[in-house]
Amino acid sequence: MQNGAIDTAVSVGDLSRRRFLVGSIAGASLFAASGKLSIAAVGKDSLSLAMIGEPQVLDPMLATSDLVGTVMQHVFETLYTFDAKWNVVPLLANAMPDTQNEGKTVTIPLRQNVQFHNGQPVTVDDVLASLERWMKMAAAGKAVARLLDKLSAPDAGHIRFDLKEAYAPLLAQMALISNMAAIMPKTVLKDQLDQFVGTGPYKFIERKPDQYVRMERFDGYTTGTEAHDGYGGKRQALVKELRFIPVPDANTRVEGALSGQFDFADLLPVEAAERLEKAGDGIKPIITENFGFPYIVFNTKEGVLKNVGMRQALQAAIGNEELLLASFGDPRFFRAEGNFFPEGTPFYSRAGVDNYNQNNPEKAAKLMQEAKYDGAPIRIMASRQYEFHYNIAQVLVEQLGRAGIKADLQVVDWATLVQRRNDPKVWDLYITHSGLLPEPMMSPPQLGDSAPGWWTTPEKTAMLKQFNTETDAAKRGQLWGKVQELVYHQVPYVIVGKFNALSCRSSKLEGYQPATWPYFWNTK
């Protein structure tokens, strides 16, 4: 790659570890009193990886944070994972499942001759015990447990889910690295793990708080034979040691990467892109595309926007591209498109997108008149903790004003917003953001009935039931198009667009593939 070129990847992911992207992060940087980076010396067969902070825990089932999953996916593995186009593919499973009984019986074949880091073979009892713990401890697992009649092992090479009704997101839930359905030895399982033993290409060695999480190559690792494809396929530990170093200050990550202290630095301020591009041959910026999306949540339960006609009026008034430009500045870091999922992924659809980026105050005024708008101000909640939320809100006020819609912008801290959004009497819309997850039912939460916004209609209930009980992947893709079209018609929320993330790597780091959850097998 030529000097100044940028690695890119089309990717999706959760924002729980990413909130600092255009917001603020508290925490000390890794500067010693001398002003030098205080990082232990690492040998040539090691990678120093600057992450956004300290993992709260190392138990991947307990954490919704992607930071924990990103680090610990090198140690733990799941039955299924995702390929580069976000299709579910086998990992510790030997193949895709056999589905019977109208999707209610799901039988999964297990890979054989797999070892844990302690040298013990993986047995069907270990898999059952791990999944039982996941369904007890993890939010994603609890969602599965509510639909479960029985989890069992028909024989030593298979496990079987007997469900109360078909649940199409099952495999995607088990493939996510946040709330990971990690397979562990039955003998180490307890509510609070004190041993971190998995099957991954690296084994956990030690954690030194505020310094690093260190892991070493697992020489007994067995991998699939398929070609490397996203998180799927062949995994090889090509370097002996990985050190994940917490560096909460984004500018410190930039400086450490430029000085050669880090082989990789995760999630950097977008303003640093030009500087990284001009740094010379030693640094390669990485843009991870389709990383997340800002969106505007409407209160469908009480107030002015309970009226669907008023929500449609606001949707007509909104110019999404204008909002994105105000929020992210550099066009390389956003994409104004109305399809909720990127082209080439299983849920890509253009249904309803004629209602995206209308920026049509005349149409909005007509819809507002038809809805008998009484002139009450639209109460907008936004936080400056995430500056791009605030920027969206400011431009939104202007856009609504052009259509004759009054706005009351209430700027609060994020904790207050999270608290107030649970009370339908005090707000009409608020600004937030999410990651693009590869399963629609995981994000945004407004697809659920109880999330703030409280979108509940007979049409939604019927469509989502059909979508969630359809186990044919191609048919699910078509059904999602109908859901997306319904969102554009009933307008419980408005997707502003998609944004991209910036990271960087040393040009000496070979084999790295840009990814939402960075991984370092197959790199050297």
Coordinates of C-alpha atoms in Angstrom, one line a residue:
M1 CA 0.0 0.0 0.0
Q2 CA 1.3 3.4 -0.9
N3 CA 2.3 6.1 1.5
G4 CA -0.8 7.9 2.8
A5 CA -3.3 5.2 1.8
I6 CA -6.0 4.1 4.2
D7 CA -7.0 0.5 5.0
T8 CA -10.8 0.2 4.8
A9 CA -13.4 -2.4 5.6
V10 CA -17.1 -2.5 5.5
S11 CA -18.0 -3.5 9.0
V12 CA -20.7 -3.3 11.7
G13 CA -20.5 -3.4 15.5
D14 CA -21.7 -2.5 18.9
L15 CA -20.8 0.9 20.4
S16 CA -20.6 0.0 24.1
R17 CA -16.8 0.2 24.0
R18 CA -16.8 2.9 21.4
R19 CA -18.7 5.8 23.0
F20 CA -15.7 8.0 23.1
L21 CA -15.6 8.1 19.3
V22 CA -16.9 11.7 19.2
G23 CA -17.5 12.1 22.9
S24 CA -15.4 12.3 25.9
I25 CA -13.5 9.7 27.9
A26 CA -12.3 10.1 31.5
G27 CA -9.2 8.4 32.8
A28 CA -5.5 8.9 33.1
S29 CA -3.2 8.5 30.2
L30 CA -0.1 6.3 30.3
F31 CA 2.3 9.1 30.7
A32 CA 5.0 8.8 33.4
A33 CA 6.3 11.9 35.1
S34 CA 8.9 12.3 32.5
G35 CA 6.3 12.6 29.8
K36 CA 7.3 9.4 28.1
L37 CA 4.9 6.5 27.6
S38 CA 5.2 4.1 30.5
I39 CA 4.9 0.8 28.8
A40 CA 6.9 -2.4 29.5
A41 CA 9.3 -3.4 26.8
V42 CA 8.0 -6.0 24.5
G43 CA 10.0 -8.4 22.3
K44 CA 10.0 -8.8 18.6
D45 CA 7.6 -11.7 18.7
S46 CA 4.9 -9.6 20.5
L47 CA 2.3 -7.1 19.6
S48 CA 1.5 -4.0 21.6
L49 CA -2.1 -3.1 21.1
A50 CA -3.4 0.2 22.4
M51 CA -7.1 -0.1 23.4
I52 CA -9.5 2.5 24.6
G53 CA -9.3 1.6 28.3
E54 CA -9.2 -1.1 30.9
P55 CA -11.6 -4.1 30.5
Q56 CA -14.1 -4.0 33.3
V57 CA -14.0 -7.7 33.6
L58 CA -12.4 -10.6 31.8
D59 CA -15.5 -12.8 31.9
P60 CA -17.0 -12.4 28.4
M61 CA -20.4 -13.6 29.4
L62 CA -20.9 -10.9 32.0
A63 CA -19.9 -7.9 29.7
T64 CA -21.9 -6.2 27.1
S65 CA -18.9 -4.1 26.5
D66 CA -17.2 -4.8 23.1
L67 CA -13.8 -4.0 24.7
V68 CA -14.0 -7.1 26.8
G69 CA -15.2 -9.2 23.8
T70 CA -12.5 -7.7 21.6
V71 CA -9.7 -8.7 24.0
M72 CA -11.1 -12.1 25.2
Q73 CA -12.2 -13.4 21.7
H74 CA -8.5 -14.4 21.4
V75 CA -8.9 -16.7 24.4
F76 CA -12.5 -17.9 24.1
E77 CA -14.5 -19.2 21.2
T78 CA -18.2 -19.7 20.3
L79 CA -20.0 -22.4 18.4
Y80 CA -20.7 -19.9 15.6
T81 CA -19.2 -16.7 14.3
F82 CA -19.6 -14.3 11.3
D83 CA -17.9 -14.2 8.0
A84 CA -16.9 -11.0 6.2
K85 CA -20.4 -10.4 5.0
W86 CA -22.0 -11.1 8.4
N87 CA -23.3 -14.5 7.5
V88 CA -23.3 -16.9 10.5
V89 CA -20.7 -19.6 10.0
P90 CA -19.4 -22.5 12.2
L91 CA -16.5 -22.1 14.6
L92 CA -16.6 -24.7 17.4
A93 CA -19.7 -26.2 15.7
N94 CA -18.8 -28.6 12.9
A95 CA -21.5 -27.4 10.5
M96 CA -24.7 -25.4 10.4
P97 CA -27.4 -26.9 12.5
D98 CA -30.1 -29.3 11.5
T99 CA -33.5 -27.6 12.1
Q100 CA -36.7 -29.6 12.6
N101 CA -40.2 -29.3 14.0
E102 CA -40.9 -26.0 12.2
G103 CA -37.7 -24.5 13.5
K104 CA -38.4 -25.4 17.2
T105 CA -35.7 -28.2 17.3
V106 CA -32.2 -27.0 16.5
T107 CA -29.4 -29.7 16.6
I108 CA -25.8 -28.5 16.4
P109 CA -22.9 -30.8 15.5
L110 CA -19.7 -30.2 17.5
R111 CA -16.1 -30.1 16.2
Q112 CA -14.1 -33.1 17.5
N113 CA -10.6 -33.2 18.9
V114 CA -10.6 -29.7 20.3
Q115 CA -8.6 -28.9 23.4
F116 CA -8.9 -26.4 26.1
H117 CA -5.9 -24.4 27.2
N118 CA -5.5 -26.7 30.2
G119 CA -4.9 -29.7 27.9
Q120 CA -8.4 -31.2 28.5
P121 CA -10.6 -32.2 25.5
V122 CA -13.8 -30.3 24.9
T123 CA -16.7 -32.5 25.7
V124 CA -20.4 -32.2 25.1
D125 CA -20.8 -31.7 28.9
D126 CA -18.5 -28.7 28.8
V127 CA -20.6 -27.2 25.9
L128 CA -23.9 -27.8 27.7
A129 CA -22.6 -26.3 31.0
S130 CA -21.2 -23.3 29.2
L131 CA -24.4 -22.5 27.4
E132 CA -26.4 -23.0 30.6
R133 CA -24.2 -20.5 32.4
W134 CA -24.6 -18.1 29.4
M135 CA -28.4 -18.4 29.5
K136 CA -28.2 -17.7 33.3
M137 CA -25.6 -14.9 33.3
A138 CA -25.7 -13.0 29.9
A139 CA -28.5 -10.7 28.7
A140 CA -28.3 -12.3 25.2
G141 CA -28.4 -15.8 26.8
K142 CA -31.4 -14.8 28.9
A143 CA -33.3 -13.8 25.8
V144 CA -32.8 -17.4 24.5
A145 CA -33.6 -19.0 27.8
R146 CA -37.1 -17.4 27.8
L147 CA -37.9 -19.4 24.6
L148 CA -36.2 -22.6 25.7
D149 CA -38.0 -25.8 26.7
K150 CA -34.9 -27.9 27.0
L151 CA -31.2 -28.0 26.2
S152 CA -29.8 -31.5 25.9
A153 CA -27.1 -33.7 24.3
P154 CA -28.5 -36.5 22.0
D155 CA -25.0 -38.0 21.9
A156 CA -21.4 -37.1 22.5
G157 CA -21.2 -35.1 19.3
H158 CA -24.3 -33.0 19.3
I159 CA -26.3 -30.5 21.4
R160 CA -30.0 -29.8 20.9
F161 CA -32.2 -26.8 21.6
D162 CA -35.9 -27.6 22.0
L163 CA -37.6 -24.2 21.7
K164 CA -41.2 -23.1 22.5
E165 CA -41.3 -21.4 19.1
A166 CA -38.9 -20.9 16.3
Y167 CA -36.3 -18.2 17.1
A168 CA -34.3 -17.2 14.0
P169 CA -31.8 -14.9 15.9
L170 CA -30.5 -17.9 17.9
L171 CA -27.3 -18.5 16.0
A172 CA -26.5 -14.8 15.7
Q173 CA -27.0 -14.4 19.5
M174 CA -24.4 -17.2 20.1
A175 CA -22.0 -15.7 17.5
L176 CA -21.7 -12.2 19.1
I177 CA -18.6 -11.4 21.1
S178 CA -20.5 -9.1 23.5
N179 CA -22.3 -11.2 26.1
M180 CA -20.3 -14.0 24.4
A181 CA -21.6 -17.6 24.5
A182 CA -18.0 -18.7 25.2
I183 CA -17.2 -22.4 25.6
M184 CA -15.3 -23.2 28.8
P185 CA -14.4 -26.3 30.8
K186 CA -17.2 -27.3 33.1
T187 CA -14.8 -27.6 36.0
V188 CA -13.9 -23.8 36.0
L189 CA -17.5 -22.5 35.7
K190 CA -18.8 -20.5 38.6
D191 CA -20.7 -17.2 39.0
Q192 CA -17.4 -15.3 39.4
L193 CA -14.7 -16.8 37.2
D194 CA -11.2 -17.0 38.6
Q195 CA -9.8 -19.0 35.7
F196 CA -10.0 -17.9 32.1
V197 CA -9.6 -21.1 30.1
G198 CA -10.8 -21.3 26.6
T199 CA -10.1 -22.9 23.2
G200 CA -8.8 -19.9 21.3
P201 CA -5.5 -19.4 19.5
Y202 CA -4.1 -17.5 22.5
K203 CA -4.2 -18.4 26.2
F204 CA -4.6 -15.9 29.0
I205 CA -1.4 -15.4 31.1
E206 CA -1.9 -12.3 33.3
R207 CA -3.6 -9.0 33.8
K208 CA -1.8 -6.1 35.3
P209 CA -4.4 -3.4 36.0
D210 CA -3.7 -0.1 34.1
Q211 CA -0.8 -1.8 32.3
Y212 CA -1.9 -4.7 30.1
V213 CA -3.7 -8.0 29.6
R214 CA -1.1 -10.5 28.3
M215 CA -1.7 -13.7 26.4
E216 CA 0.5 -16.2 24.7
R217 CA 0.1 -18.5 21.7
F218 CA -1.6 -21.8 22.5
D219 CA 0.5 -24.5 20.8
G220 CA -2.3 -27.1 21.1
Y221 CA -4.8 -25.0 19.1
T222 CA -6.7 -26.6 16.3
T223 CA -8.4 -24.5 13.7
G224 CA -10.9 -25.0 10.9
T225 CA -9.6 -25.7 7.5
E226 CA -11.7 -23.2 5.6
A227 CA -10.1 -20.1 4.1
H228 CA -9.9 -17.1 6.4
D229 CA -13.1 -15.1 5.9
G230 CA -14.0 -12.4 8.4
Y231 CA -14.1 -14.0 11.9
G232 CA -14.6 -17.4 10.2
G233 CA -12.2 -19.9 8.7
K234 CA -8.6 -20.6 9.6
R235 CA -7.1 -18.9 12.6
Q236 CA -3.4 -19.0 13.3
A237 CA -1.4 -17.5 16.2
L238 CA 1.6 -16.2 14.2
V239 CA 3.1 -14.1 17.0
K240 CA 4.0 -15.5 20.4
E241 CA 2.5 -12.8 22.6
L242 CA -0.3 -10.2 22.6
R243 CA -0.4 -7.3 25.0
F244 CA -3.6 -5.3 25.1
I245 CA -2.7 -2.0 26.7
P246 CA -5.3 0.4 28.2
V247 CA -4.8 3.9 26.9
P248 CA -7.9 5.9 27.7
D249 CA -6.7 9.2 26.2
A250 CA -7.3 9.1 22.4
N251 CA -4.5 11.6 21.7
T252 CA -2.1 9.4 23.7
R253 CA -3.0 6.5 21.4
V254 CA -2.2 8.7 18.4
E255 CA 1.2 9.8 19.8
G256 CA 2.1 6.2 20.8
A257 CA 1.3 4.9 17.4
L258 CA 3.3 7.7 15.7
S259 CA 6.3 7.1 17.9
G260 CA 6.3 3.3 17.3
Q261 CA 5.2 2.4 20.8
F262 CA 2.1 0.6 19.5
D263 CA 1.7 -1.8 16.7
F264 CA -2.0 -1.0 16.6
A265 CA -4.1 1.8 18.1
D266 CA -7.9 1.5 18.3
L267 CA -10.5 4.2 17.7
L268 CA -8.8 7.5 17.2
P269 CA -10.3 11.0 16.8
V270 CA -11.3 11.6 13.2
E271 CA -9.3 14.8 13.2
A272 CA -6.1 12.7 13.4
A273 CA -6.7 11.1 10.0
E274 CA -4.8 13.7 8.0
R275 CA -1.9 13.6 10.4
L276 CA -1.7 9.9 10.2
E277 CA -1.8 9.9 6.5
K278 CA 1.1 12.3 6.4
A279 CA 3.2 10.4 8.9
G280 CA 5.1 8.4 6.3
D281 CA 5.5 4.7 5.6
G282 CA 5.5 3.6 9.2
I283 CA 1.8 4.2 9.9
K284 CA -1.3 3.0 8.0
P285 CA -4.6 4.6 9.0
I286 CA -7.6 2.3 9.0
I287 CA -11.2 3.4 8.3
T288 CA -13.8 0.8 9.4
E289 CA -16.9 1.6 7.4
N290 CA -20.5 1.3 8.5
F291 CA -19.4 1.3 12.1
G292 CA -22.5 2.7 13.7
F293 CA -25.5 5.0 13.2
P294 CA -26.9 8.0 15.0
Y295 CA -30.7 8.0 15.2
I296 CA -33.6 10.1 16.5
V297 CA -36.1 8.4 18.7
F298 CA -39.7 9.6 18.8
N299 CA -42.1 9.4 21.7
T300 CA -45.0 7.4 20.2
K301 CA -46.8 7.1 23.6
E302 CA -47.6 10.6 24.7
G303 CA -47.3 14.2 23.5
V304 CA -47.3 15.9 20.1
L305 CA -45.5 12.9 18.4
K306 CA -48.0 10.4 19.5
N307 CA -49.7 11.4 16.2
V308 CA -48.1 9.4 13.4
G309 CA -48.9 12.2 10.9
M310 CA -46.7 14.5 13.0
R311 CA -43.9 12.0 13.0
Q312 CA -44.2 11.8 9.3
A313 CA -44.0 15.6 9.1
L314 CA -40.8 15.6 11.0
Q315 CA -39.3 12.9 8.9
A316 CA -40.1 15.0 5.8
A317 CA -38.5 18.0 7.3
I318 CA -35.2 16.2 8.1
G319 CA -32.2 16.5 5.8
N320 CA -30.1 13.6 6.9
E321 CA -27.0 14.5 4.9
E322 CA -27.0 17.9 6.4
L323 CA -27.1 16.4 9.9
L324 CA -24.2 14.0 9.2
L325 CA -22.1 16.8 7.7
A326 CA -22.6 18.9 10.8
S327 CA -21.7 15.9 13.0
F328 CA -18.7 14.4 11.3
G329 CA -17.4 17.0 8.9
D330 CA -15.1 14.8 6.8
P331 CA -17.3 12.9 4.2
R332 CA -15.0 9.9 4.6
F333 CA -16.5 9.4 8.0
F334 CA -20.1 9.2 7.2
R335 CA -22.5 7.8 4.6
A336 CA -26.0 9.2 3.9
E337 CA -28.1 6.2 2.9
G338 CA -31.5 5.1 3.9
N339 CA -31.0 1.3 3.9
F340 CA -30.5 0.2 7.5
F341 CA -28.0 -2.4 6.6
P342 CA -25.1 -2.1 4.2
E343 CA -25.2 -3.4 0.6
G344 CA -23.9 -7.0 0.4
T345 CA -25.1 -8.0 3.9
P346 CA -28.0 -10.4 4.5
F347 CA -30.5 -7.6 5.5
Y348 CA -29.8 -5.0 2.8
S349 CA -33.0 -3.5 1.5
R350 CA -34.1 -0.3 -0.2
A351 CA -37.7 -0.6 1.0
G352 CA -39.0 2.7 2.2
V353 CA -35.9 4.7 1.4
D354 CA -37.8 7.3 -0.6
N355 CA -38.7 8.8 2.7
Y356 CA -35.0 9.2 3.7
N357 CA -33.2 12.6 3.5
Q358 CA -36.3 14.4 2.2
N359 CA -35.3 17.9 3.6
N360 CA -38.7 19.1 2.3
P361 CA -40.2 21.8 4.6
E362 CA -43.2 22.3 2.3
K363 CA -44.2 18.7 2.5
A364 CA -43.6 18.7 6.2
A365 CA -45.8 21.8 6.6
K366 CA -48.6 20.1 4.7
L367 CA -48.4 16.9 6.7
M368 CA -48.3 19.0 9.9
Q369 CA -51.5 20.8 8.9
E370 CA -53.2 17.5 8.1
A371 CA -52.2 16.3 11.5
K372 CA -53.8 19.4 13.1
Y373 CA -50.5 20.5 14.8
D374 CA -51.5 22.9 17.5
G375 CA -48.1 24.7 17.7
A376 CA -46.8 23.1 20.8
P377 CA -43.0 23.0 20.8
I378 CA -41.2 19.7 20.1
R379 CA -39.1 18.9 23.2
I380 CA -35.7 17.6 22.0
M381 CA -33.3 16.0 24.5
A382 CA -29.6 15.8 23.6
S383 CA -26.3 15.5 25.4
R384 CA -23.0 17.3 24.8
Q385 CA -21.2 14.3 26.2
Y386 CA -21.4 13.1 22.7
E387 CA -20.8 16.2 20.7
F388 CA -22.2 14.8 17.5
H389 CA -25.6 14.3 19.3
Y390 CA -25.6 18.0 20.1
N391 CA -24.6 19.0 16.6
I392 CA -27.5 16.9 15.2
A393 CA -29.9 18.5 17.6
Q394 CA -28.8 22.0 16.7
V395 CA -29.3 21.5 12.9
L396 CA -32.5 19.6 13.6
V397 CA -34.0 22.6 15.3
E398 CA -33.2 24.7 12.2
Q399 CA -34.7 22.2 9.9
L400 CA -37.9 21.9 11.9
G401 CA -38.1 25.7 12.0
R402 CA -38.0 25.9 8.2
A403 CA -41.2 23.8 8.2
G404 CA -42.9 26.0 10.9
I405 CA -42.4 23.4 13.7
K406 CA -41.3 24.9 17.0
A407 CA -38.6 23.2 19.0
D408 CA -37.5 23.3 22.6
L409 CA -33.9 22.0 22.8
Q410 CA -33.0 20.6 26.2
V411 CA -29.3 19.9 26.6
V412 CA -28.6 17.6 29.5
D413 CA -25.8 15.2 30.6
W414 CA -26.0 11.7 29.3
A415 CA -26.9 10.2 32.6
T416 CA -29.8 12.6 33.0
L417 CA -31.0 11.8 29.5
V418 CA -30.9 8.1 30.1
Q419 CA -33.0 8.6 33.2
R420 CA -35.5 11.1 31.7
R421 CA -36.2 9.1 28.6
N422 CA -38.0 6.6 30.7
D423 CA -40.7 9.2 31.5
P424 CA -43.0 9.7 28.4
K425 CA -44.4 12.9 29.8
V426 CA -41.2 15.0 29.6
W427 CA -39.9 14.6 26.1
D428 CA -40.9 14.2 22.4
L429 CA -37.6 13.1 20.8
Y430 CA -34.0 12.4 21.8
I431 CA -30.8 11.9 19.9
T432 CA -28.7 8.7 20.4
H433 CA -26.5 6.2 18.5
S434 CA -25.9 2.5 18.2
G435 CA -23.6 0.1 16.5
L436 CA -24.7 -1.8 13.4
L437 CA -25.1 -5.3 14.6
P438 CA -25.5 -8.2 12.1
E439 CA -28.9 -9.2 13.5
P440 CA -31.7 -6.7 13.3
M441 CA -33.3 -7.7 16.5
M442 CA -30.2 -6.7 18.5
S443 CA -30.2 -3.0 17.5
P444 CA -31.7 -0.6 17.8
P445 CA -33.6 -1.5 21.0
Q446 CA -36.6 0.5 19.7
L447 CA -37.6 -2.7 17.8
G448 CA -38.7 -4.0 21.3
D449 CA -42.0 -2.9 22.8
S450 CA -40.7 -1.6 26.1
A451 CA -37.7 0.6 25.0
P452 CA -38.2 4.4 25.4
G453 CA -40.3 5.5 22.4
W454 CA -42.8 2.6 23.2
W455 CA -43.5 1.7 19.6
T456 CA -46.2 -0.9 19.7
T457 CA -48.7 -1.5 16.9
P458 CA -50.5 -4.6 15.6
E459 CA -48.6 -4.3 12.3
K460 CA -45.3 -4.3 14.0
T461 CA -46.2 -7.2 16.3
A462 CA -47.3 -9.3 13.3
M463 CA -44.3 -8.5 11.1
L464 CA -41.7 -9.1 13.8
K465 CA -43.3 -12.4 14.8
Q466 CA -43.1 -13.6 11.2
F467 CA -39.6 -12.3 10.9
N468 CA -38.3 -14.0 14.1
T469 CA -39.9 -17.3 13.4
E470 CA -38.7 -17.6 9.8
T471 CA -35.6 -19.7 9.8
D472 CA -34.8 -19.5 6.1
A473 CA -32.1 -16.9 5.8
A474 CA -33.1 -15.7 2.3
K475 CA -36.8 -15.3 3.4
R476 CA -35.7 -13.4 6.5
G477 CA -33.9 -10.9 4.3
Q478 CA -37.1 -10.3 2.4
L479 CA -39.1 -10.0 5.5
W480 CA -36.7 -7.5 7.0
G481 CA -37.5 -5.2 4.0
K482 CA -41.1 -5.1 5.1
V483 CA -40.1 -4.2 8.6
Q484 CA -37.8 -1.4 7.3
E485 CA -40.7 -0.1 5.2
L486 CA -43.0 -0.1 8.2
V487 CA -40.4 1.9 10.2
Y488 CA -40.4 4.5 7.4
H489 CA -44.3 4.6 7.4
Q490 CA -44.9 4.6 11.2
V491 CA -41.7 6.5 12.0
P492 CA -40.9 5.4 15.6
Y493 CA -37.3 6.6 14.9
V494 CA -35.3 8.1 12.1
I495 CA -31.9 6.6 11.1
V496 CA -29.7 9.6 10.5
G497 CA -27.1 7.6 8.5
K498 CA -23.9 5.6 9.1
F499 CA -20.6 6.7 10.4
N500 CA -17.1 5.2 10.1
A501 CA -14.4 4.7 12.7
L502 CA -10.6 5.5 12.6
S503 CA -7.8 3.4 13.9
C504 CA -4.2 2.8 12.8
R505 CA -1.6 0.1 12.5
S506 CA 2.1 -0.1 12.0
S507 CA 3.0 -0.8 8.4
K508 CA 5.1 -3.7 9.7
L509 CA 2.0 -5.4 11.0
E510 CA 1.3 -7.9 8.3
G511 CA -2.0 -9.7 7.7
Y512 CA -4.3 -7.4 9.7
Q513 CA -7.8 -7.2 8.3
P514 CA -9.9 -4.1 9.4
A515 CA -12.8 -5.3 11.6
T516 CA -15.4 -3.9 13.9
W517 CA -14.0 -6.1 16.8
P518 CA -10.2 -6.0 16.0
Y519 CA -8.5 -9.4 16.1
F520 CA -4.9 -10.4 15.8
W521 CA -4.8 -14.1 14.8
N522 CA -3.4 -14.4 11.3
T523 CA -1.2 -11.3 11.9
K524 CA 2.6 -11.0 12.4

